[in-house]
Amino acid sequence: MSTLDVGAAPRKQFLGHPRGLVILFVTEMWERFSYYGMRALLIFYLTQHFLFGPAEAQGIYAAYAALVYLMPVIGGVIADKYLGSRRAVIIGAVLLVAGHFTMAFEGSGGREYLTVGGTEYALQVEGRDTDRQIYAVAGDTRVPITIGPEGVAVEDADGQPAGSGATAAATAGFPAQIAADGYTTRIERDEQAEMVLFLALSLIIVGVGFLKANISTVVGALYDKNDPRRDGGFTIFYVGINLGAVLATSLCAWLGIQYGWAYGFGLAGIGMALGLATFILGQSWLEGRGEPARPIEGRSILGVPLTPFFWIAGLVAVFPTWLLMQRHALVEAVLIPVAMTTFVLVVGYTVFRLKGAERSRMLVAEVLIFFSVLFWALFEQAGSSLSLFADQSTAMPSWFNAAQTQLFNPAIIVVFGPIFAALWVWLAKRNMEPSTPVKFSFGLVFVGLGFLVLTWATGNAANADFRVPLLFLFLTYFFHTIGELCLSPVGLSMITKLSVERVVGLMMGVWFLSSSVAHIVAGLIAKATATDTVAGVVTNPALALQTYGSVFGTIGLTGVAVGVVLLLISPILKKGMAGVH
């Protein structure tokens, strides 16, 4: 029994763990359900509903993801110094509920118009899956068309008799064939709905900032420092994360594509509301864990008690975030130089202010942070370029859609996560467990191999519609997830072990900043895969497939090559870790 338990009533348990873990497991499961459910649909929502071009949509996605990973640094500081983790989680959860439900207000999105010979036709798209059909609308007549590199051609819509397209075109006075230089297009967007979209994303960003790091802190607070159940508790919690992700990418993605965006985003909002309700109703099971180091009673900022102050601050923070999301290129322009400057300053501090083992361990941590940026920049193509590859260049079976490909990663983690955890333990008992630098190198090699699989498929396995079998995309996610299991679990642990105690908070900030920068770099890579679309449909499938193959080949080889370099220098890095594994 620990000294904390002397004279106290025994803490209630559930399956051998503090029962508060049940509350945190369910809360996090629903929070991840909402986050991954929304993420699975976001890039398609931007390109199909609002009609942003692929490059523009991927820039918005990258800015959103970068801010999502940056905000927890601020949320963690607020929880540590003022509110405590439990109150911060509640504020974050409320903002997340508001954000996810706001996503369900889709408005009219974007409208694209085709002008031929001085006559303008509205374009309509039927469906949200890979078999979308474009129509040119003239009065009450809809003419099914395809738009390709040769121009515009009238087609028969699926399920319609042969010749129906030509009949509709004749009725509407629409030309049967239009050369590529014989038409122009323009897009009108629902500006109010666009502002609502950015507001919803901003609420989610700030909400994640309050919740993401702090709910994990509450998990840790359930256990005494040397409690042998601690690692098992975090493993159970990690299962909750991936269970939520699997459910979300199955259900939200299916609803959103099959029945409408509002249904998918609405289900994500319901999931977050269930998570919030679970956390609030289960407070007694947490037994006071997650409270601030100093009681908040009687403390204030600018004369406002702490809890109301940070509720107000959270709402106020949404406004500048909303402005940034509308100017997403600014996030890209500012974040990378700020991160580079911060990194140089931290390296300078390490070289000139530290000595001996402290300096060598810190330098190893900084080197691994640098390599991790490349890993996450490649891995995080999942929500952007790989999702659009699924939509534009992958042959989908009738029972599956492009958004649901996001379930591959968490499903593989659920299956292989315990296997890898057991493997590391088995190897450690035999003094064969790879060092942290070696695990990082494996991560980079596997993420690179994943892209090389797709590169091979684009050149050798595409069908007549320039689409590759879904199996190859699954294999890409398989390799990426194996890489994640090598690198991700040891990342934060590496920072806490290698950092000098007096600057460990700063180094954690640098780690999150590097993850944020990785998403910006991921956006730049994703933009390179973009090809032209009209009404959200790619106009040149052959060029799209070729572009994906070329870009994926380049980053795949880069990942493998950098991973091999890291493997070669890993003995030097291991020596610099001075006994830390």
Tab-separated table of N, CA and C in Angstrom, residues 306-451:
chain	number	residue	atom	x	y	z
A	306	LEU	N	-10.821	31.851	-11.820
A	306	LEU	CA	-10.110	31.082	-12.834
A	306	LEU	C	-11.030	30.304	-13.778
A	307	THR	N	-11.983	29.567	-13.235
A	307	THR	CA	-12.817	28.738	-14.107
A	307	THR	C	-13.612	29.569	-15.111
A	308	PRO	N	-14.359	30.598	-14.673
A	308	PRO	CA	-15.045	31.426	-15.677
A	308	PRO	C	-14.086	32.110	-16.646
A	309	PHE	N	-12.892	32.492	-16.161
A	309	PHE	CA	-11.934	33.173	-17.028
A	309	PHE	C	-11.554	32.285	-18.207
A	310	PHE	N	-11.284	31.009	-17.938
A	310	PHE	CA	-10.823	30.146	-19.031
A	310	PHE	C	-11.978	29.656	-19.898
A	311	TRP	N	-13.204	29.641	-19.381
A	311	TRP	CA	-14.342	29.428	-20.263
A	311	TRP	C	-14.431	30.568	-21.271
A	312	ILE	N	-14.295	31.780	-20.761
A	312	ILE	CA	-14.343	32.954	-21.644
A	312	ILE	C	-13.149	32.938	-22.600
A	313	ALA	N	-11.953	32.633	-22.056
A	313	ALA	CA	-10.741	32.623	-22.889
A	313	ALA	C	-10.849	31.595	-24.010
A	314	GLY	N	-11.453	30.436	-23.696
A	314	GLY	CA	-11.624	29.418	-24.728
A	314	GLY	C	-12.499	29.906	-25.868
A	315	LEU	N	-13.592	30.586	-25.523
A	315	LEU	CA	-14.478	31.127	-26.553
A	315	LEU	C	-13.798	32.237	-27.334
A	316	VAL	N	-13.062	33.101	-26.623
A	316	VAL	CA	-12.358	34.199	-27.293
A	316	VAL	C	-11.301	33.653	-28.251
A	317	ALA	N	-10.611	32.564	-27.853
A	317	ALA	CA	-9.551	31.992	-28.686
A	317	ALA	C	-10.081	31.465	-30.013
A	318	VAL	N	-11.376	31.176	-30.063
A	318	VAL	CA	-11.965	30.681	-31.305
A	318	VAL	C	-11.873	31.734	-32.407
A	319	PHE	N	-11.988	33.030	-32.031
A	319	PHE	CA	-12.019	34.087	-33.047
A	319	PHE	C	-10.707	34.200	-33.826
A	320	PRO	N	-9.534	34.332	-33.159
A	320	PRO	CA	-8.300	34.388	-33.955
A	320	PRO	C	-8.030	33.091	-34.723
A	321	THR	N	-8.466	31.965	-34.161
A	321	THR	CA	-8.316	30.699	-34.877
A	321	THR	C	-9.159	30.708	-36.143
A	322	TRP	N	-10.377	31.244	-36.029
A	322	TRP	CA	-11.282	31.377	-37.180
A	322	TRP	C	-10.651	32.241	-38.268
A	323	LEU	N	-10.007	33.341	-37.858
A	323	LEU	CA	-9.334	34.206	-38.830
A	323	LEU	C	-8.168	33.474	-39.493
A	324	LEU	N	-7.414	32.703	-38.713
A	324	LEU	CA	-6.288	31.951	-39.273
A	324	LEU	C	-6.758	30.903	-40.277
A	325	MET	N	-7.856	30.230	-39.959
A	325	MET	CA	-8.350	29.192	-40.866
A	325	MET	C	-8.792	29.786	-42.205
A	326	GLN	N	-9.257	31.025	-42.196
A	326	GLN	CA	-9.619	31.677	-43.452
A	326	GLN	C	-8.392	32.102	-44.246
A	327	ARG	N	-7.271	32.207	-43.550
A	327	ARG	CA	-6.002	32.595	-44.183
A	327	ARG	C	-4.994	31.475	-43.947
A	328	HIS	N	-5.371	30.277	-44.369
A	328	HIS	CA	-4.587	29.095	-44.019
A	328	HIS	C	-3.161	29.157	-44.550
A	329	ALA	N	-2.938	29.899	-45.634
A	329	ALA	CA	-1.569	30.031	-46.155
A	329	ALA	C	-0.674	30.744	-45.152
A	330	LEU	N	-1.283	31.606	-44.310
A	330	LEU	CA	-0.506	32.319	-43.292
A	330	LEU	C	0.052	31.350	-42.255
A	331	VAL	N	-0.742	30.320	-41.912
A	331	VAL	CA	-0.267	29.307	-40.959
A	331	VAL	C	0.983	28.642	-41.514
A	332	GLU	N	0.919	28.287	-42.791
A	332	GLU	CA	2.061	27.654	-43.473
A	332	GLU	C	3.267	28.583	-43.505
A	333	ALA	N	3.017	29.872	-43.809
A	333	ALA	CA	4.115	30.831	-43.960
A	333	ALA	C	4.786	31.142	-42.632
A	334	VAL	N	4.020	31.138	-41.538
A	334	VAL	CA	4.554	31.554	-40.235
A	334	VAL	C	5.103	30.376	-39.441
A	335	LEU	N	4.380	29.248	-39.466
A	335	LEU	CA	4.717	28.153	-38.560
A	335	LEU	C	6.080	27.546	-38.846
A	336	ILE	N	6.410	27.346	-40.121
A	336	ILE	CA	7.686	26.701	-40.445
A	336	ILE	C	8.884	27.543	-39.998
A	337	PRO	N	8.956	28.862	-40.333
A	337	PRO	CA	10.100	29.639	-39.830
A	337	PRO	C	10.142	29.758	-38.320
A	338	VAL	N	8.968	29.865	-37.666
A	338	VAL	CA	8.945	29.920	-36.201
A	338	VAL	C	9.503	28.632	-35.619
A	339	ALA	N	9.085	27.497	-36.177
A	339	ALA	CA	9.567	26.206	-35.691
A	339	ALA	C	11.068	26.056	-35.922
A	340	MET	N	11.544	26.469	-37.095
A	340	MET	CA	12.975	26.362	-37.390
A	340	MET	C	13.796	27.221	-36.442
A	341	THR	N	13.307	28.433	-36.182
A	341	THR	CA	14.011	29.325	-35.255
A	341	THR	C	14.043	28.729	-33.857
A	342	THR	N	12.887	28.195	-33.415
A	342	THR	CA	12.813	27.580	-32.093
A	342	THR	C	13.776	26.403	-31.997
A	343	PHE	N	13.812	25.595	-33.035
A	343	PHE	CA	14.672	24.411	-33.025
A	343	PHE	C	16.146	24.818	-32.961
A	344	VAL	N	16.520	25.824	-33.739
A	344	VAL	CA	17.914	26.302	-33.727
A	344	VAL	C	18.283	26.827	-32.347
A	345	LEU	N	17.372	27.560	-31.710
A	345	LEU	CA	17.638	28.101	-30.374
A	345	LEU	C	17.805	26.986	-29.343
A	346	VAL	N	16.955	25.957	-29.458
A	346	VAL	CA	17.053	24.842	-28.515
A	346	VAL	C	18.374	24.090	-28.722
A	347	VAL	N	18.755	23.870	-29.984
A	347	VAL	CA	20.043	23.216	-30.255
A	347	VAL	C	21.191	24.078	-29.736
A	348	GLY	N	21.091	25.398	-29.950
A	348	GLY	CA	22.125	26.307	-29.441
A	348	GLY	C	22.234	26.241	-27.936
A	349	TYR	N	21.091	26.216	-27.250
A	349	TYR	CA	21.092	26.085	-25.779
A	349	TYR	C	21.784	24.786	-25.381
A	350	THR	N	21.472	23.703	-26.092
A	350	THR	CA	22.051	22.399	-25.766
A	350	THR	C	23.568	22.407	-25.929
A	351	VAL	N	24.042	22.978	-27.036
A	351	VAL	CA	25.476	22.949	-27.346
A	351	VAL	C	26.274	23.850	-26.407
A	352	PHE	N	25.743	25.030	-26.100
A	352	PHE	CA	26.534	26.024	-25.379
A	352	PHE	C	26.254	26.092	-23.871
A	353	ARG	N	25.113	25.525	-23.431
A	353	ARG	CA	24.787	25.652	-22.014
A	353	ARG	C	24.841	24.330	-21.264
A	354	LEU	N	24.870	23.225	-21.987
A	354	LEU	CA	24.890	21.920	-21.331
A	354	LEU	C	26.223	21.235	-21.565
A	355	LYS	N	26.506	20.253	-20.722
A	355	LYS	CA	27.772	19.531	-20.843
A	355	LYS	C	27.546	18.041	-20.618
A	356	GLY	N	28.517	17.264	-21.062
A	356	GLY	CA	28.562	15.844	-20.762
A	356	GLY	C	27.341	15.083	-21.237
A	357	ALA	N	26.854	14.169	-20.361
A	357	ALA	CA	25.756	13.287	-20.718
A	357	ALA	C	24.470	14.068	-20.989
A	358	GLU	N	24.247	15.156	-20.248
A	358	GLU	CA	23.040	15.964	-20.481
A	358	GLU	C	23.025	16.489	-21.916
A	359	ARG	N	24.159	17.010	-22.371
A	359	ARG	CA	24.218	17.543	-23.726
A	359	ARG	C	24.033	16.448	-24.769
A	360	SER	N	24.675	15.309	-24.591
A	360	SER	CA	24.580	14.248	-25.599
A	360	SER	C	23.156	13.705	-25.679
A	361	ARG	N	22.505	13.521	-24.529
A	361	ARG	CA	21.123	13.014	-24.552
A	361	ARG	C	20.185	14.013	-25.218
A	362	MET	N	20.338	15.285	-24.910
A	362	MET	CA	19.482	16.306	-25.517
A	362	MET	C	19.694	16.368	-27.029
A	363	LEU	N	20.946	16.248	-27.471
A	363	LEU	CA	21.217	16.282	-28.914
A	363	LEU	C	20.571	15.090	-29.620
A	364	VAL	N	20.605	13.918	-28.968
A	364	VAL	CA	19.943	12.751	-29.552
A	364	VAL	C	18.441	13.012	-29.678
A	365	ALA	N	17.839	13.573	-28.627
A	365	ALA	CA	16.408	13.890	-28.671
A	365	ALA	C	16.098	14.840	-29.826
A	366	GLU	N	16.942	15.823	-30.028
A	366	GLU	CA	16.711	16.809	-31.091
A	366	GLU	C	16.874	16.178	-32.477
A	367	VAL	N	17.848	15.286	-32.606
A	367	VAL	CA	18.024	14.590	-33.888
A	367	VAL	C	16.791	13.746	-34.203
A	368	LEU	N	16.280	13.030	-33.199
A	368	LEU	CA	15.112	12.178	-33.419
A	368	LEU	C	13.858	13.007	-33.700
A	369	ILE	N	13.739	14.162	-33.074
A	369	ILE	CA	12.626	15.060	-33.385
A	369	ILE	C	12.698	15.474	-34.852
A	370	PHE	N	13.880	15.789	-35.320
A	370	PHE	CA	14.068	16.186	-36.715
A	370	PHE	C	13.612	15.075	-37.660
A	371	PHE	N	14.026	13.838	-37.370
A	371	PHE	CA	13.625	12.724	-38.228
A	371	PHE	C	12.129	12.452	-38.130
A	372	SER	N	11.554	12.699	-36.951
A	372	SER	CA	10.126	12.428	-36.778
A	372	SER	C	9.266	13.336	-37.652
A	373	VAL	N	9.758	14.538	-37.950
A	373	VAL	CA	8.999	15.449	-38.814
A	373	VAL	C	8.768	14.812	-40.179
A	374	LEU	N	9.809	14.187	-40.737
A	374	LEU	CA	9.656	13.530	-42.032
A	374	LEU	C	8.684	12.371	-41.932
A	375	PHE	N	8.797	11.569	-40.867
A	375	PHE	CA	7.877	10.437	-40.731
A	375	PHE	C	6.433	10.910	-40.732
A	376	TRP	N	6.106	11.886	-39.878
A	376	TRP	CA	4.716	12.317	-39.766
A	376	TRP	C	4.252	13.058	-41.017
A	377	ALA	N	5.170	13.741	-41.695
A	377	ALA	CA	4.788	14.408	-42.951
A	377	ALA	C	4.350	13.390	-43.994
A	378	LEU	N	4.987	12.220	-43.996
A	378	LEU	CA	4.593	11.163	-44.929
A	378	LEU	C	3.372	10.411	-44.409
A	379	PHE	N	3.387	10.069	-43.141
A	379	PHE	CA	2.288	9.298	-42.562
A	379	PHE	C	0.964	10.055	-42.657
A	380	GLU	N	1.000	11.360	-42.455
A	380	GLU	CA	-0.239	12.142	-42.418
A	380	GLU	C	-0.770	12.511	-43.805
A	381	GLN	N	-0.279	11.836	-44.833
A	381	GLN	CA	-0.958	11.930	-46.125
A	381	GLN	C	-2.320	11.234	-46.059
A	382	ALA	N	-2.546	10.492	-44.989
A	382	ALA	CA	-3.763	9.681	-44.867
A	382	ALA	C	-5.028	10.510	-45.053
A	383	GLY	N	-5.117	11.642	-44.376
A	383	GLY	CA	-6.344	12.424	-44.440
A	383	GLY	C	-6.450	13.325	-45.644
A	384	SER	N	-5.395	13.404	-46.447
A	384	SER	CA	-5.417	14.322	-47.589
A	384	SER	C	-5.159	13.572	-48.893
A	385	SER	N	-3.895	13.443	-49.314
A	385	SER	CA	-3.628	12.884	-50.640
A	385	SER	C	-4.042	11.417	-50.763
A	386	LEU	N	-3.873	10.630	-49.700
A	386	LEU	CA	-4.272	9.228	-49.796
A	386	LEU	C	-5.795	9.089	-49.847
A	387	SER	N	-6.502	9.995	-49.175
A	387	SER	CA	-7.965	9.971	-49.273
A	387	SER	C	-8.417	10.329	-50.680
A	388	LEU	N	-7.799	11.356	-51.269
A	388	LEU	CA	-8.163	11.727	-52.631
A	388	LEU	C	-7.712	10.660	-53.636
A	389	PHE	N	-6.598	9.984	-53.353
A	389	PHE	CA	-6.190	8.859	-54.197
A	389	PHE	C	-7.260	7.763	-54.147
A	390	ALA	N	-7.804	7.526	-52.966
A	390	ALA	CA	-8.874	6.533	-52.839
A	390	ALA	C	-10.078	6.933	-53.689
A	391	ASP	N	-10.385	8.219	-53.722
A	391	ASP	CA	-11.540	8.709	-54.470
A	391	ASP	C	-11.273	8.746	-55.971
A	392	GLN	N	-10.095	9.185	-56.377
A	392	GLN	CA	-9.822	9.461	-57.787
A	392	GLN	C	-9.171	8.309	-58.528
A	393	SER	N	-8.409	7.474	-57.819
A	393	SER	CA	-7.558	6.509	-58.527
A	393	SER	C	-7.618	5.100	-57.960
A	394	THR	N	-8.640	4.795	-57.141
A	394	THR	CA	-8.765	3.456	-56.569
A	394	THR	C	-10.110	2.860	-56.955
A	395	ALA	N	-10.108	1.606	-57.392
A	395	ALA	CA	-11.350	0.901	-57.733
A	395	ALA	C	-12.006	0.421	-56.441
A	396	MET	N	-13.170	0.985	-56.116
A	396	MET	CA	-13.860	0.674	-54.871
A	396	MET	C	-14.931	-0.392	-55.077
A	397	PRO	N	-14.985	-1.392	-54.215
A	397	PRO	CA	-16.098	-2.342	-54.272
A	397	PRO	C	-17.397	-1.640	-53.874
A	398	SER	N	-18.530	-2.222	-54.227
A	398	SER	CA	-19.822	-1.574	-53.995
A	398	SER	C	-20.132	-1.408	-52.515
A	399	TRP	N	-19.536	-2.220	-51.659
A	399	TRP	CA	-19.846	-2.197	-50.225
A	399	TRP	C	-18.910	-1.285	-49.433
A	400	PHE	N	-18.093	-0.498	-50.107
A	400	PHE	CA	-17.057	0.293	-49.439
A	400	PHE	C	-16.951	1.626	-50.145
A	401	ASN	N	-16.527	2.680	-49.423
A	401	ASN	CA	-16.324	3.966	-50.088
A	401	ASN	C	-14.974	4.560	-49.709
A	402	ALA	N	-14.587	5.611	-50.406
A	402	ALA	CA	-13.251	6.181	-50.240
A	402	ALA	C	-13.010	6.683	-48.824
A	403	ALA	N	-14.027	7.288	-48.190
A	403	ALA	CA	-13.850	7.805	-46.828
A	403	ALA	C	-13.593	6.682	-45.839
A	404	GLN	N	-14.157	5.500	-46.095
A	404	GLN	CA	-13.988	4.389	-45.164
A	404	GLN	C	-12.587	3.788	-45.205
A	405	THR	N	-11.767	4.155	-46.183
A	405	THR	CA	-10.379	3.664	-46.181
A	405	THR	C	-9.624	4.165	-44.954
A	406	GLN	N	-10.162	5.198	-44.286
A	406	GLN	CA	-9.519	5.706	-43.075
A	406	GLN	C	-9.602	4.725	-41.909
A	407	LEU	N	-10.437	3.690	-42.050
A	407	LEU	CA	-10.520	2.721	-40.949
A	407	LEU	C	-9.371	1.715	-40.984
A	408	PHE	N	-8.630	1.642	-42.096
A	408	PHE	CA	-7.541	0.670	-42.188
A	408	PHE	C	-6.526	0.861	-41.057
A	409	ASN	N	-6.093	2.099	-40.851
A	409	ASN	CA	-5.048	2.354	-39.855
A	409	ASN	C	-5.461	1.943	-38.447
A	410	PRO	N	-6.575	2.453	-37.895
A	410	PRO	CA	-6.920	2.038	-36.530
A	410	PRO	C	-7.251	0.560	-36.410
A	411	ALA	N	-7.845	-0.036	-37.450
A	411	ALA	CA	-8.160	-1.464	-37.385
A	411	ALA	C	-6.877	-2.292	-37.309
A	412	ILE	N	-5.869	-1.915	-38.074
A	412	ILE	CA	-4.591	-2.638	-38.031
A	412	ILE	C	-3.929	-2.458	-36.674
A	413	ILE	N	-4.059	-1.257	-36.082
A	413	ILE	CA	-3.496	-1.023	-34.746
A	413	ILE	C	-4.169	-1.920	-33.715
A	414	VAL	N	-5.497	-2.034	-33.793
A	414	VAL	CA	-6.222	-2.874	-32.844
A	414	VAL	C	-5.716	-4.311	-32.904
A	415	VAL	N	-5.417	-4.795	-34.110
A	415	VAL	CA	-4.953	-6.172	-34.277
A	415	VAL	C	-3.480	-6.315	-33.914
A	416	PHE	N	-2.640	-5.415	-34.438
A	416	PHE	CA	-1.191	-5.596	-34.308
A	416	PHE	C	-0.575	-4.839	-33.129
A	417	GLY	N	-1.302	-3.886	-32.537
A	417	GLY	CA	-0.768	-3.159	-31.391
A	417	GLY	C	-0.361	-4.073	-30.245
A	418	PRO	N	-1.260	-4.957	-29.794
A	418	PRO	CA	-0.870	-5.880	-28.719
A	418	PRO	C	0.277	-6.815	-29.119
A	419	ILE	N	0.310	-7.197	-30.392
A	419	ILE	CA	1.387	-8.079	-30.859
A	419	ILE	C	2.736	-7.365	-30.755
A	420	PHE	N	2.781	-6.112	-31.184
A	420	PHE	CA	4.035	-5.369	-31.101
A	420	PHE	C	4.431	-5.114	-29.651
A	421	ALA	N	3.436	-4.793	-28.800
A	421	ALA	CA	3.745	-4.565	-27.386
A	421	ALA	C	4.369	-5.818	-26.776
A	422	ALA	N	3.799	-6.989	-27.090
A	422	ALA	CA	4.352	-8.244	-26.578
A	422	ALA	C	5.724	-8.535	-27.187
A	423	LEU	N	5.889	-8.193	-28.472
A	423	LEU	CA	7.165	-8.441	-29.145
A	423	LEU	C	8.294	-7.661	-28.481
A	424	TRP	N	8.049	-6.374	-28.176
A	424	TRP	CA	9.101	-5.570	-27.544
A	424	TRP	C	9.477	-6.149	-26.173
A	425	VAL	N	8.452	-6.600	-25.425
A	425	VAL	CA	8.730	-7.199	-24.107
A	425	VAL	C	9.543	-8.475	-24.273
A	426	TRP	N	9.141	-9.305	-25.241
A	426	TRP	CA	9.845	-10.565	-25.484
A	426	TRP	C	11.305	-10.319	-25.867
A	427	LEU	N	11.516	-9.328	-26.743
A	427	LEU	CA	12.885	-9.003	-27.160
A	427	LEU	C	13.691	-8.398	-26.009
A	428	ALA	N	13.032	-7.565	-25.180
A	428	ALA	CA	13.740	-6.922	-24.063
A	428	ALA	C	14.253	-7.966	-23.073
A	429	LYS	N	13.454	-9.010	-22.840
A	429	LYS	CA	13.879	-10.055	-21.896
A	429	LYS	C	15.122	-10.782	-22.386
A	430	ARG	N	15.357	-10.724	-23.677
A	430	ARG	CA	16.522	-11.401	-24.273
A	430	ARG	C	17.600	-10.404	-24.695
A	431	ASN	N	17.475	-9.171	-24.191
A	431	ASN	CA	18.412	-8.091	-24.526
A	431	ASN	C	18.544	-7.887	-26.035
A	432	MET	N	17.423	-8.049	-26.747
A	432	MET	CA	17.419	-7.908	-28.204
A	432	MET	C	16.509	-6.784	-28.684
A	433	GLU	N	15.900	-6.061	-27.752
A	433	GLU	CA	14.972	-5.005	-28.173
A	433	GLU	C	15.734	-3.894	-28.891
A	434	PRO	N	15.261	-3.458	-30.068
A	434	PRO	CA	15.944	-2.377	-30.786
A	434	PRO	C	15.945	-1.089	-29.963
A	435	SER	N	16.975	-0.288	-30.136
A	435	SER	CA	17.035	1.003	-29.461
A	435	SER	C	16.021	1.963	-30.081
A	436	THR	N	15.766	3.064	-29.393
A	436	THR	CA	14.817	4.058	-29.904
A	436	THR	C	15.218	4.566	-31.294
A	437	PRO	N	16.487	4.913	-31.557
A	437	PRO	CA	16.851	5.347	-32.914
A	437	PRO	C	16.583	4.278	-33.971
A	438	VAL	N	16.804	3.001	-33.630
A	438	VAL	CA	16.545	1.928	-34.591
A	438	VAL	C	15.045	1.824	-34.866
A	439	LYS	N	14.223	1.948	-33.816
A	439	LYS	CA	12.767	1.913	-34.014
A	439	LYS	C	12.315	3.076	-34.905
A	440	PHE	N	12.909	4.244	-34.693
A	440	PHE	CA	12.593	5.392	-35.550
A	440	PHE	C	12.963	5.093	-37.002
A	441	SER	N	14.111	4.456	-37.206
A	441	SER	CA	14.544	4.152	-38.582
A	441	SER	C	13.597	3.151	-39.228
A	442	PHE	N	13.134	2.161	-38.446
A	442	PHE	CA	12.153	1.203	-38.972
A	442	PHE	C	10.884	1.941	-39.399
A	443	GLY	N	10.444	2.887	-38.573
A	443	GLY	CA	9.242	3.649	-38.896
A	443	GLY	C	9.364	4.353	-40.238
A	444	LEU	N	10.498	4.994	-40.476
A	444	LEU	CA	10.709	5.704	-41.740
A	444	LEU	C	10.776	4.746	-42.927
A	445	VAL	N	11.441	3.621	-42.763
A	445	VAL	CA	11.537	2.655	-43.861
A	445	VAL	C	10.154	2.116	-44.214
A	446	PHE	N	9.361	1.780	-43.200
A	446	PHE	CA	8.032	1.216	-43.468
A	446	PHE	C	7.104	2.240	-44.116
A	447	VAL	N	7.154	3.490	-43.667
A	447	VAL	CA	6.272	4.493	-44.271
A	447	VAL	C	6.687	4.742	-45.722
A	448	GLY	N	7.989	4.692	-45.997
A	448	GLY	CA	8.455	4.821	-47.378
A	448	GLY	C	8.026	3.641	-48.237
A	449	LEU	N	8.133	2.416	-47.690
A	449	LEU	CA	7.728	1.221	-48.438
A	449	LEU	C	6.246	1.279	-48.806
A	450	GLY	N	5.436	1.823	-47.900
A	450	GLY	CA	4.012	1.938	-48.179
A	450	GLY	C	3.736	2.724	-49.449
A	451	PHE	N	4.444	3.840	-49.614
A	451	PHE	CA	4.254	4.647	-50.822
A	451	PHE	C	4.817	3.960	-52.060
